[in-house]
Short mmCIF file of C-alpha atoms in Angstrom, two decimals:
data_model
loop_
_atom_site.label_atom_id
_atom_site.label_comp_id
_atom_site.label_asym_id
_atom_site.label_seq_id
_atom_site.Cartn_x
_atom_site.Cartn_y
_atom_site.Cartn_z
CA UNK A 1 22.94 -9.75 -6.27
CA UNK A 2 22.96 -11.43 -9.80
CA UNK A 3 19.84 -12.19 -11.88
CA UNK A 4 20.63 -15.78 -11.64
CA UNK A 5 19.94 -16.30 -7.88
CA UNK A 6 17.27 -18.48 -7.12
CA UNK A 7 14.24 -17.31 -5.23
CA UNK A 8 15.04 -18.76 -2.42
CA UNK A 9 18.43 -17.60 -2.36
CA UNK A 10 17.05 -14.35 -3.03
CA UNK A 11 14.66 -14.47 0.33
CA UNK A 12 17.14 -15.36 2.40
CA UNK A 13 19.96 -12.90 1.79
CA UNK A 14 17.06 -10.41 2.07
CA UNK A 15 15.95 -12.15 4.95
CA UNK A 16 19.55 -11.48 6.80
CA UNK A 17 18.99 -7.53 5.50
CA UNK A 18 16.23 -6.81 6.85
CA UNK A 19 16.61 -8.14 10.53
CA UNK A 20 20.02 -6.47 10.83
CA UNK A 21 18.09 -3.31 9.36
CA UNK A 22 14.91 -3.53 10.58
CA UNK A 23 15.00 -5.22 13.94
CA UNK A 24 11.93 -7.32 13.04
CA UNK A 25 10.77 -8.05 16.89
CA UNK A 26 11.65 -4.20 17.57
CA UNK A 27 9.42 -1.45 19.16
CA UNK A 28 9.06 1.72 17.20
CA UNK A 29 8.46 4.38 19.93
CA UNK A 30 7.53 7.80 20.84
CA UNK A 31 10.39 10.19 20.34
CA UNK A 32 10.81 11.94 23.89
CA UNK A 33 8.93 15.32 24.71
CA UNK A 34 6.70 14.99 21.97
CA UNK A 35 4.22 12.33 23.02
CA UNK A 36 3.96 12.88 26.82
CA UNK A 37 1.18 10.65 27.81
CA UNK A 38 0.08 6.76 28.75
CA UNK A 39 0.89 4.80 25.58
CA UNK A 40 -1.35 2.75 23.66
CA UNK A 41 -0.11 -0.32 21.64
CA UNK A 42 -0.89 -0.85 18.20
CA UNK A 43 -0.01 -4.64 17.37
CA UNK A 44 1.07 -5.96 13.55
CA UNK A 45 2.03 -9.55 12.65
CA UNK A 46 4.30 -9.97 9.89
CA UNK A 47 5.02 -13.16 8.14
CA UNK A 48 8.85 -13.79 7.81
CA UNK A 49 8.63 -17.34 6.11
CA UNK A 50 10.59 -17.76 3.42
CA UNK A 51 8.33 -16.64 0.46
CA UNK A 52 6.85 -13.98 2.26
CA UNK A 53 9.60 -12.63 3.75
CA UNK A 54 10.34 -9.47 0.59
CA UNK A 55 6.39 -8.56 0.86
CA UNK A 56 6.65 -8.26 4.42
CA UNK A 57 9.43 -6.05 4.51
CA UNK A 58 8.31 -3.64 2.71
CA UNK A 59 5.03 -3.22 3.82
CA UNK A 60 6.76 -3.07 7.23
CA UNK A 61 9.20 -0.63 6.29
CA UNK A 62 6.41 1.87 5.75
CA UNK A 63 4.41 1.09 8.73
CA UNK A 64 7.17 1.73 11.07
CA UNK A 65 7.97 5.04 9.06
CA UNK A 66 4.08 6.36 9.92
CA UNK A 67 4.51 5.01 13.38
CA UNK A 68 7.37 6.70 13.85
CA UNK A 69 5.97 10.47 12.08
CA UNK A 70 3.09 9.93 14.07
CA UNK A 71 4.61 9.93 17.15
CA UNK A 72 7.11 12.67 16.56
CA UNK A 73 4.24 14.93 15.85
CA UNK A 74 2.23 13.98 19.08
CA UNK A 75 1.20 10.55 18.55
CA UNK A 76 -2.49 9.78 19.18
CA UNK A 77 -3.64 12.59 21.04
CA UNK A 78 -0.63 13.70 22.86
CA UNK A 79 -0.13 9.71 23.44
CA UNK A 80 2.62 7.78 22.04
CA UNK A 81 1.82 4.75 20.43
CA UNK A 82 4.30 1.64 21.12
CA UNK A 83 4.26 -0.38 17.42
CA UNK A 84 4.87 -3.93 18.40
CA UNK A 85 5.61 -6.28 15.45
CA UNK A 86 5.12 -9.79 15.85
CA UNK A 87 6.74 -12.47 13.73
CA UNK A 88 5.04 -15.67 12.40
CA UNK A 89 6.30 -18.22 10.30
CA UNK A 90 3.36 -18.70 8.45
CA UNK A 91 2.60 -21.28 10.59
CA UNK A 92 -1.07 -22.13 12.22
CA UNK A 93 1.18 -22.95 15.35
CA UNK A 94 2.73 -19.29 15.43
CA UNK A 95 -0.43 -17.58 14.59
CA UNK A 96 -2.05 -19.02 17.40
CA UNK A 97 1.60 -18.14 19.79
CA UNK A 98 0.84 -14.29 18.55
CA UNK A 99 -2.32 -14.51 19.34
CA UNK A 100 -1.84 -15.27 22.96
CA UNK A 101 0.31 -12.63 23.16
CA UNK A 102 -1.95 -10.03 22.40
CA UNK A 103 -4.61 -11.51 24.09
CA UNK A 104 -1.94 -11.16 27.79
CA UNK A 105 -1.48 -7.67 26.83
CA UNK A 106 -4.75 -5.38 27.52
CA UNK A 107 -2.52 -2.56 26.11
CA UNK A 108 -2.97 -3.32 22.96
CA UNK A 109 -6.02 -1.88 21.37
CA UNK A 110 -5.60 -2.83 17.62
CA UNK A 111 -4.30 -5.22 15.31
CA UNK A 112 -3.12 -3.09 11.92
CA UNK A 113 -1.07 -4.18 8.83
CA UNK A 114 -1.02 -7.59 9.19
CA UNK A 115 1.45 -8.94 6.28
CA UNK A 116 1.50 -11.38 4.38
CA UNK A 117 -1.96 -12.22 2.44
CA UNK A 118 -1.65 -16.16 3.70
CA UNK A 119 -1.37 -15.29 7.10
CA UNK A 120 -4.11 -12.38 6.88
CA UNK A 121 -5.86 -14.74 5.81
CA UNK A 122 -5.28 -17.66 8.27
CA UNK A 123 -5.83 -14.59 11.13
CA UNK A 124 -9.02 -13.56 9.73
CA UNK A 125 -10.44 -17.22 9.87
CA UNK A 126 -8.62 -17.27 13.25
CA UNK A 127 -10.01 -14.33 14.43
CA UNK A 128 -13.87 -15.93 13.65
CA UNK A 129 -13.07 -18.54 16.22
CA UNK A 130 -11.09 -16.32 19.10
CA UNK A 131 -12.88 -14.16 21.64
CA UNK A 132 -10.00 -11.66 21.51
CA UNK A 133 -12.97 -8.53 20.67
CA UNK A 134 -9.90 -6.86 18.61
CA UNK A 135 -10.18 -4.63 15.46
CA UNK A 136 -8.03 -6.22 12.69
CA UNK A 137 -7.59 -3.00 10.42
CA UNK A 138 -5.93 -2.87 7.00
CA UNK A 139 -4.64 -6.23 6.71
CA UNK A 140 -2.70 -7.16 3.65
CA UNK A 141 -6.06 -9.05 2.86
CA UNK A 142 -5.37 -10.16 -0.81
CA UNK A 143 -7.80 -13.28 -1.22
CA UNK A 144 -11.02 -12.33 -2.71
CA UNK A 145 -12.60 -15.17 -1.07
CA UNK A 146 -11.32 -14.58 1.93
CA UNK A 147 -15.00 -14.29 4.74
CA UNK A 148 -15.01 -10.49 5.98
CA UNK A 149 -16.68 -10.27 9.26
CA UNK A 150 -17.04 -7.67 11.63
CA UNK A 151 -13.48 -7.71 13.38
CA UNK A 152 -11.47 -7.41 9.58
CA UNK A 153 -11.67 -3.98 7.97
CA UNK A 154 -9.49 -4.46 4.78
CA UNK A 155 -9.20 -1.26 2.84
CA UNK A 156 -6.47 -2.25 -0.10
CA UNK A 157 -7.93 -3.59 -3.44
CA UNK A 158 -8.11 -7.81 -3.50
CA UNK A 159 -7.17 -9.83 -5.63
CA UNK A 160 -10.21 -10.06 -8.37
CA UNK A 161 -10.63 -6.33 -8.85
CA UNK A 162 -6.94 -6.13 -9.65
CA UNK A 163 -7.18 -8.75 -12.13
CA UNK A 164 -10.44 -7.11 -13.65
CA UNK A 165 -9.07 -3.68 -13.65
CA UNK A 166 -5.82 -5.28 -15.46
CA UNK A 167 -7.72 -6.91 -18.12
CA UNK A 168 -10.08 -4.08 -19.00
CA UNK A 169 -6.92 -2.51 -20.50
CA UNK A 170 -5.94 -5.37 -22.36
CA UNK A 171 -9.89 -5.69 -24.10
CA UNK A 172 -8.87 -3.84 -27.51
CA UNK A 173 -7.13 -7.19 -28.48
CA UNK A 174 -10.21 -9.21 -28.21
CA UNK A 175 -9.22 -11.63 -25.15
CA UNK A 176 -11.60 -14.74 -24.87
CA UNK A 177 -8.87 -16.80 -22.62
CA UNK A 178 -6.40 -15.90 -19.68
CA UNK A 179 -3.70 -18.18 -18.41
CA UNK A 180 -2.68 -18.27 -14.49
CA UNK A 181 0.51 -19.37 -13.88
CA UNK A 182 0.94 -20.36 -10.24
CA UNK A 183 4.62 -20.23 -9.01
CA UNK A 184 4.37 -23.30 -6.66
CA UNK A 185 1.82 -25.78 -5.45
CA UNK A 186 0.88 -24.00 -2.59
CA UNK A 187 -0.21 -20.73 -4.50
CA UNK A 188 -2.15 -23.14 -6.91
CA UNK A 189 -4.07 -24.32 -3.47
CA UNK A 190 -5.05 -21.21 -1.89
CA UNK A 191 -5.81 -19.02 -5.29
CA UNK A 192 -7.27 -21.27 -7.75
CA UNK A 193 -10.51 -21.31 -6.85
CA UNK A 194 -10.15 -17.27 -6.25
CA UNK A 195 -8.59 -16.92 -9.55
CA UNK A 196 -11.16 -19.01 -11.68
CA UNK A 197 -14.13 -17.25 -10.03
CA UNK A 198 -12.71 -13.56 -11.15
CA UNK A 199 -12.07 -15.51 -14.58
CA UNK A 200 -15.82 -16.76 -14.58
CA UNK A 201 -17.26 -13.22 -14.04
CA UNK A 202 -15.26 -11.97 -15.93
CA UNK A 203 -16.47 -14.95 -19.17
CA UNK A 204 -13.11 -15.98 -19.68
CA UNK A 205 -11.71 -19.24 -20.53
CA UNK A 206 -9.02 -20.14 -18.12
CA UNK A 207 -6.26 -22.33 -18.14
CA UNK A 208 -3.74 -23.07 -15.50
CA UNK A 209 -0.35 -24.01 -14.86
CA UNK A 210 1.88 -25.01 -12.03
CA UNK A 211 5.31 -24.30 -11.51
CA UNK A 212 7.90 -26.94 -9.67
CA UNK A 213 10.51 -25.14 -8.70
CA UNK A 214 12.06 -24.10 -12.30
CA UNK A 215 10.04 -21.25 -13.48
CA UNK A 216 12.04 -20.32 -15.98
CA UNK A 217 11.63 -23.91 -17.90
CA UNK A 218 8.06 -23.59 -17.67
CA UNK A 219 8.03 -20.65 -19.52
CA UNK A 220 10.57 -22.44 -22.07
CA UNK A 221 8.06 -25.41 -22.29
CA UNK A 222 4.74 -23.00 -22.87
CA UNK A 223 3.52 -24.00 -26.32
CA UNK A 224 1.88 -22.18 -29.32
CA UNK A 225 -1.33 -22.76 -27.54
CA UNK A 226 -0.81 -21.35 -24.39
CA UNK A 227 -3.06 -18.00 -23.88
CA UNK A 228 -1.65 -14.68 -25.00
CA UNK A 229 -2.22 -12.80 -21.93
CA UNK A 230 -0.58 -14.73 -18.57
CA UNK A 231 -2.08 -13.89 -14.71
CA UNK A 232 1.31 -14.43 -12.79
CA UNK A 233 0.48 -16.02 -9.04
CA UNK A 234 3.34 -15.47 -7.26
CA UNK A 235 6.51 -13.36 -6.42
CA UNK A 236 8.85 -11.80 -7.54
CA UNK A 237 11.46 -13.67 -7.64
CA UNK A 238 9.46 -16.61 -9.25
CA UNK A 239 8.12 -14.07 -11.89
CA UNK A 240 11.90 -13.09 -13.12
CA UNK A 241 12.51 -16.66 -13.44
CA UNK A 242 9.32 -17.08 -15.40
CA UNK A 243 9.42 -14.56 -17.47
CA UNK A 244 13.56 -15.11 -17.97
CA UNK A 245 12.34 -18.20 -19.86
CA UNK A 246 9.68 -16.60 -21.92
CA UNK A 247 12.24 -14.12 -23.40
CA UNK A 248 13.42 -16.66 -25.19
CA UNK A 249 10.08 -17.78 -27.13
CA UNK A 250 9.19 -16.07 -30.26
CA UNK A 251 6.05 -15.48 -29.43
CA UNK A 252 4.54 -12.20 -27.96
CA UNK A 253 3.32 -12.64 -24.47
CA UNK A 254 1.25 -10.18 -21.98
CA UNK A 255 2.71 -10.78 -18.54
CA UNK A 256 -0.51 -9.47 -15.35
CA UNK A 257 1.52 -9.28 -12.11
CA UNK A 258 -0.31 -8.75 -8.96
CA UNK A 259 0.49 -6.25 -5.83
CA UNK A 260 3.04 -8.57 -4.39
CA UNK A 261 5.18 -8.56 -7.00
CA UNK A 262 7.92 -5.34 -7.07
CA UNK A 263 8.60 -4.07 -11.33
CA UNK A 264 11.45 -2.06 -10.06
CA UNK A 265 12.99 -5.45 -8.45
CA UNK A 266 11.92 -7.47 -11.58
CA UNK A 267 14.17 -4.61 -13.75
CA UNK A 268 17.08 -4.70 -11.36
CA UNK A 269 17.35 -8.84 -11.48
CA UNK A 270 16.75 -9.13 -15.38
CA UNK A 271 13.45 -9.78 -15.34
CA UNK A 272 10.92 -9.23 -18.63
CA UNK A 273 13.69 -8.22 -20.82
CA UNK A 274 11.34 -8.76 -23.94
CA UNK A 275 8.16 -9.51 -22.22
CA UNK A 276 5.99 -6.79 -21.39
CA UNK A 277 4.24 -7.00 -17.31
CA UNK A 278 1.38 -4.97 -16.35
CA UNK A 279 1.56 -4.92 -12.70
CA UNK A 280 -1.40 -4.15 -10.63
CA UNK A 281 -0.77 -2.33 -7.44
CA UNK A 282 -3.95 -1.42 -4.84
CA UNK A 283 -2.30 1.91 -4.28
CA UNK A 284 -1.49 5.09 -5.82
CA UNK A 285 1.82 5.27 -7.71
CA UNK A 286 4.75 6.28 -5.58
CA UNK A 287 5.46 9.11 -7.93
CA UNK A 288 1.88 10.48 -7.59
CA UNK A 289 1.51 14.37 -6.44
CA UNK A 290 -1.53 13.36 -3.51
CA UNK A 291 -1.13 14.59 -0.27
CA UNK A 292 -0.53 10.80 1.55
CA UNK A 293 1.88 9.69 -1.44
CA UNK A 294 4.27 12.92 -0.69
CA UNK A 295 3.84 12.57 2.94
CA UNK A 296 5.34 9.02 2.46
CA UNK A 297 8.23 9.80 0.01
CA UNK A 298 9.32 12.56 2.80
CA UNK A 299 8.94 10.51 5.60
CA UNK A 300 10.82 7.60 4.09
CA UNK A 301 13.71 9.70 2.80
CA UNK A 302 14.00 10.91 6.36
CA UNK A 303 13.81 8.27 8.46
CA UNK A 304 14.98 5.29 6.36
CA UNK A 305 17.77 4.57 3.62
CA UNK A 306 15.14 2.64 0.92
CA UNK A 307 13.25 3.76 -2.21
CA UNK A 308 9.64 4.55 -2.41
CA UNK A 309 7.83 1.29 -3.41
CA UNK A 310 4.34 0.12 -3.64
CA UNK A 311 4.02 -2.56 -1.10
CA UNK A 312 5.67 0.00 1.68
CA UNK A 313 3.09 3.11 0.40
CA UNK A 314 0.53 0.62 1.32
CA UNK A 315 2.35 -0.40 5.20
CA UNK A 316 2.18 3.24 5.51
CA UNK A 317 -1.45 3.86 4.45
CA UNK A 318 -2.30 1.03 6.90
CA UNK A 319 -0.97 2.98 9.84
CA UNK A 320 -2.26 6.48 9.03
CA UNK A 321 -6.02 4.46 8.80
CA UNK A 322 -5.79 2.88 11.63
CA UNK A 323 -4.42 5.72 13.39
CA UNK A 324 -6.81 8.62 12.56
CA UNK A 325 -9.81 6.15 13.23
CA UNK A 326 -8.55 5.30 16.93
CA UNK A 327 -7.96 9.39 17.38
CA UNK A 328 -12.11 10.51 16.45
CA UNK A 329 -12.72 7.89 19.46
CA UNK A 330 -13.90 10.58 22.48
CA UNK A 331 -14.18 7.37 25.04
CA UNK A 332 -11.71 5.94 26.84
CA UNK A 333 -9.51 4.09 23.97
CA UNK A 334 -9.95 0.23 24.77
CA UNK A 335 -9.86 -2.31 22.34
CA UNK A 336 -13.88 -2.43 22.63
CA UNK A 337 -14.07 1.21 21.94
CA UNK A 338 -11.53 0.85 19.02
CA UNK A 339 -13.65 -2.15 17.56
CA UNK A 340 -16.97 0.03 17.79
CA UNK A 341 -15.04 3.01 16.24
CA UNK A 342 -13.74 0.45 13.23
CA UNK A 343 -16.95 -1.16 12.69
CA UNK A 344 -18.77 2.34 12.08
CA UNK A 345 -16.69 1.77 8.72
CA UNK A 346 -16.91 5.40 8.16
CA UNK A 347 -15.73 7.06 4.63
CA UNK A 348 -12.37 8.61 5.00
CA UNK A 349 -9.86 10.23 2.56
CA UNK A 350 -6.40 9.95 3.65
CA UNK A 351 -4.80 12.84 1.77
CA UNK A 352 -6.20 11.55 -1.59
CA UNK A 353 -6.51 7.70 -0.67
CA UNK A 354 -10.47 7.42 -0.29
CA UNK A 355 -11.55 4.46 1.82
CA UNK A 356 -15.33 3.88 1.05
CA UNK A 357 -16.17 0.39 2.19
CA UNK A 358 -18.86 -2.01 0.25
CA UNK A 359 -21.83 -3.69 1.04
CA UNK A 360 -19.39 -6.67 1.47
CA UNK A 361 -16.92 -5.32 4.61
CA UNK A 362 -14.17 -4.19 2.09
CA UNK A 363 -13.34 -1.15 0.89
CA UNK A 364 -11.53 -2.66 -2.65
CA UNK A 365 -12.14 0.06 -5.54
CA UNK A 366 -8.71 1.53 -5.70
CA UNK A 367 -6.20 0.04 -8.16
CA UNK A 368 -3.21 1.43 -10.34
CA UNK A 369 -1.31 -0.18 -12.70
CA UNK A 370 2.20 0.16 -14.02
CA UNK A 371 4.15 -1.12 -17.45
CA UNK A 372 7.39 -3.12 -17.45
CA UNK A 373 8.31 -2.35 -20.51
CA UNK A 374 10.61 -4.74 -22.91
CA UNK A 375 13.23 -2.11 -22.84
CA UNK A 376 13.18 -1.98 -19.47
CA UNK A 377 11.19 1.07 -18.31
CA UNK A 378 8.48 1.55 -15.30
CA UNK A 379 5.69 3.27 -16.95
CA UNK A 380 2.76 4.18 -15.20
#
């Protein structure tokens, strides 16, 4: 794949890899004699639209790997637990279709991992109106904004505590102003409001700008005036486009990627080659030496042929939470029992991942951050 594919090109060849790989609408099951009992379903929608489609994956890819260790070492208490994945298109339409299929299937006593952060969001709002009485654990919840009730347990850092945690680092060279470059329309009208409230507490002057399609000519076209220090909206593909054209302006610019965006991608398609990118992740690094983090890499190595990234660390956290929360449940394991068990939002530390929630329904304190650097390193 060449650095000069478009996004969209991009999405779809990786579209077409991961359903031949993956089996998107697949089942990952018990392995036999292992996980003897009745089994329990654990339900996770996964947006495959087309700029969605790379988070997803990998988020999945690691959700299926923990589904698939758990159940080869007992499952949930000597019960296997059927992973059903569910695609949406990002659609309302198809959100509401998954919906009903859960709701026809009494088996299922959680929703878990729900990727990407537009459609955990639209399901969250969803969820509000429903009378499905599901838990909706560890969603891909990125949108600070975003209403937490008491059917959404989001445990991975949002969107304004990266962004806060990234520009603490960057306060030794006096920033008064941010930019946030949105890669499309549509990320400009679901984050901007997000984005300039994080920028407001954080007494920042923001200014914004909108992408149409050629990234890499807006950042040809950013002037002398533009802020030093950039927040990227968007993915990865857009940001090695964006930051293709900065390379070629003289002047020094700081690059703050989010959680959705993948460095190691941005290095392989010839992104940032003279523009440094702090990317935020809400995860321990993949090299780390915790318990949970070398669980993963050993899992992953075993069971499928891809390298240890952030966004699938995170697929995997979201199963091992939602899995050790339904197994302290000493009642029969319905989704009512499951929802009482979640909404206890009890502080647990998954092999060195702490989830502590706040007086606000999230649990949103941990964030790492890596350096793309202009030679091309992952530092962090």
């Amino acid at each position: 794949m060449t650095a000069s594919m478009d996004p969209s090109g991009r999405r779809r060849a990786m579209k077409t890899c991961a359903a031949l790989a993956l089996g998107l609408s697949g089942v990952a099951g018990a392995q036999p004699g292992r996980a003897a009992g009745k089994s329990v379903t654990v339900a996770q929608i996964v947006d495959t639209s087309l700029d969605q489609q790379d988070v997803a994956k990998d988020f999945l890819i690691g959700s299926r790997a923990a589904w698939q260790d758990i159940n080869s070492k007992g499952g949930l208490r000597g019960r296997p637990v059927q992973h059903s994945t569910i695609e949406v298109d990002g659609t309302p339409a198809s959100l509401r279709a998954a919906l009903a299929s859960i709701r026809d299937n009494p088996a299922c006593v959680a929703l878990s991992g729900t990727v990407s952060d537009p459609v955990a969001s639209q399901l969250t709002a969803l969820l509000r109106k429903e009378t499905l009485g599901i838990a909706h654990v560890a969603p891909w919840l990125q949108n600070s904004s975003a209403e937490i009730d008491e059917q959404t347990f989001p445990i991975f850092a949002a969107r304004q505590e990266q962004i806060a945690h990234a520009l603490k680092s960057l306060s030794a060279i006096g920033l008064q102003e941010v930019g946030a470059v949105f890669a499309s329309a549509r990320e400009q009208a679901l984050y901007r409001d997000d984005v300039a409230r994080t920028a407001a507490a954080l007494k920042l002057k923001l200014q914004a700008y909108q992408g149409n399609g050629d990234l890499a000519r807006l950042g040809l076209r950013l002037t002398p005036a533009t802020p030093a220090v950039l927040l990227f909206i968007g993915g990865t593909p857009e940001l090695v486009q964006f930051t293709q054209g900065l390379d070629k302006q003289s002047r020094q610019r700081y690059v703050v990627a989010l959680a959705d965006v993948n460095p190691q991608t941005v290095q392989q398609m010839g992104g940032a080659r003279s523009t440094p990118v702090i990317a935020t992740q809400a995860v321990p690094m993949v090299t780390a030496g915790i318990p949970i983090v070398r669980r993963y890499r050993e899992v992953l190595a075993r069971l499928f042929d891809e390298p240890p990234v952030a966004l699938s660390l995170a697929g995997f956290i979201a199963a091992h939470y939602t899995c050790e929360v339904l197994a302290e449940i000493d009642t029969p394991l319905t989704r009512a029992s499951a929802l009482a068990a979640f909404r206890k939002r009890a502080t647990m530390d998954l092999g060195g991942y702490r989830v502590n929630f706040n007086a606000d329904g999230r649990s949103a304190t941990y964030v790492t951050q890596s350096l793309l650097t202009a030679d091309g390193r992952v530092i962090g």
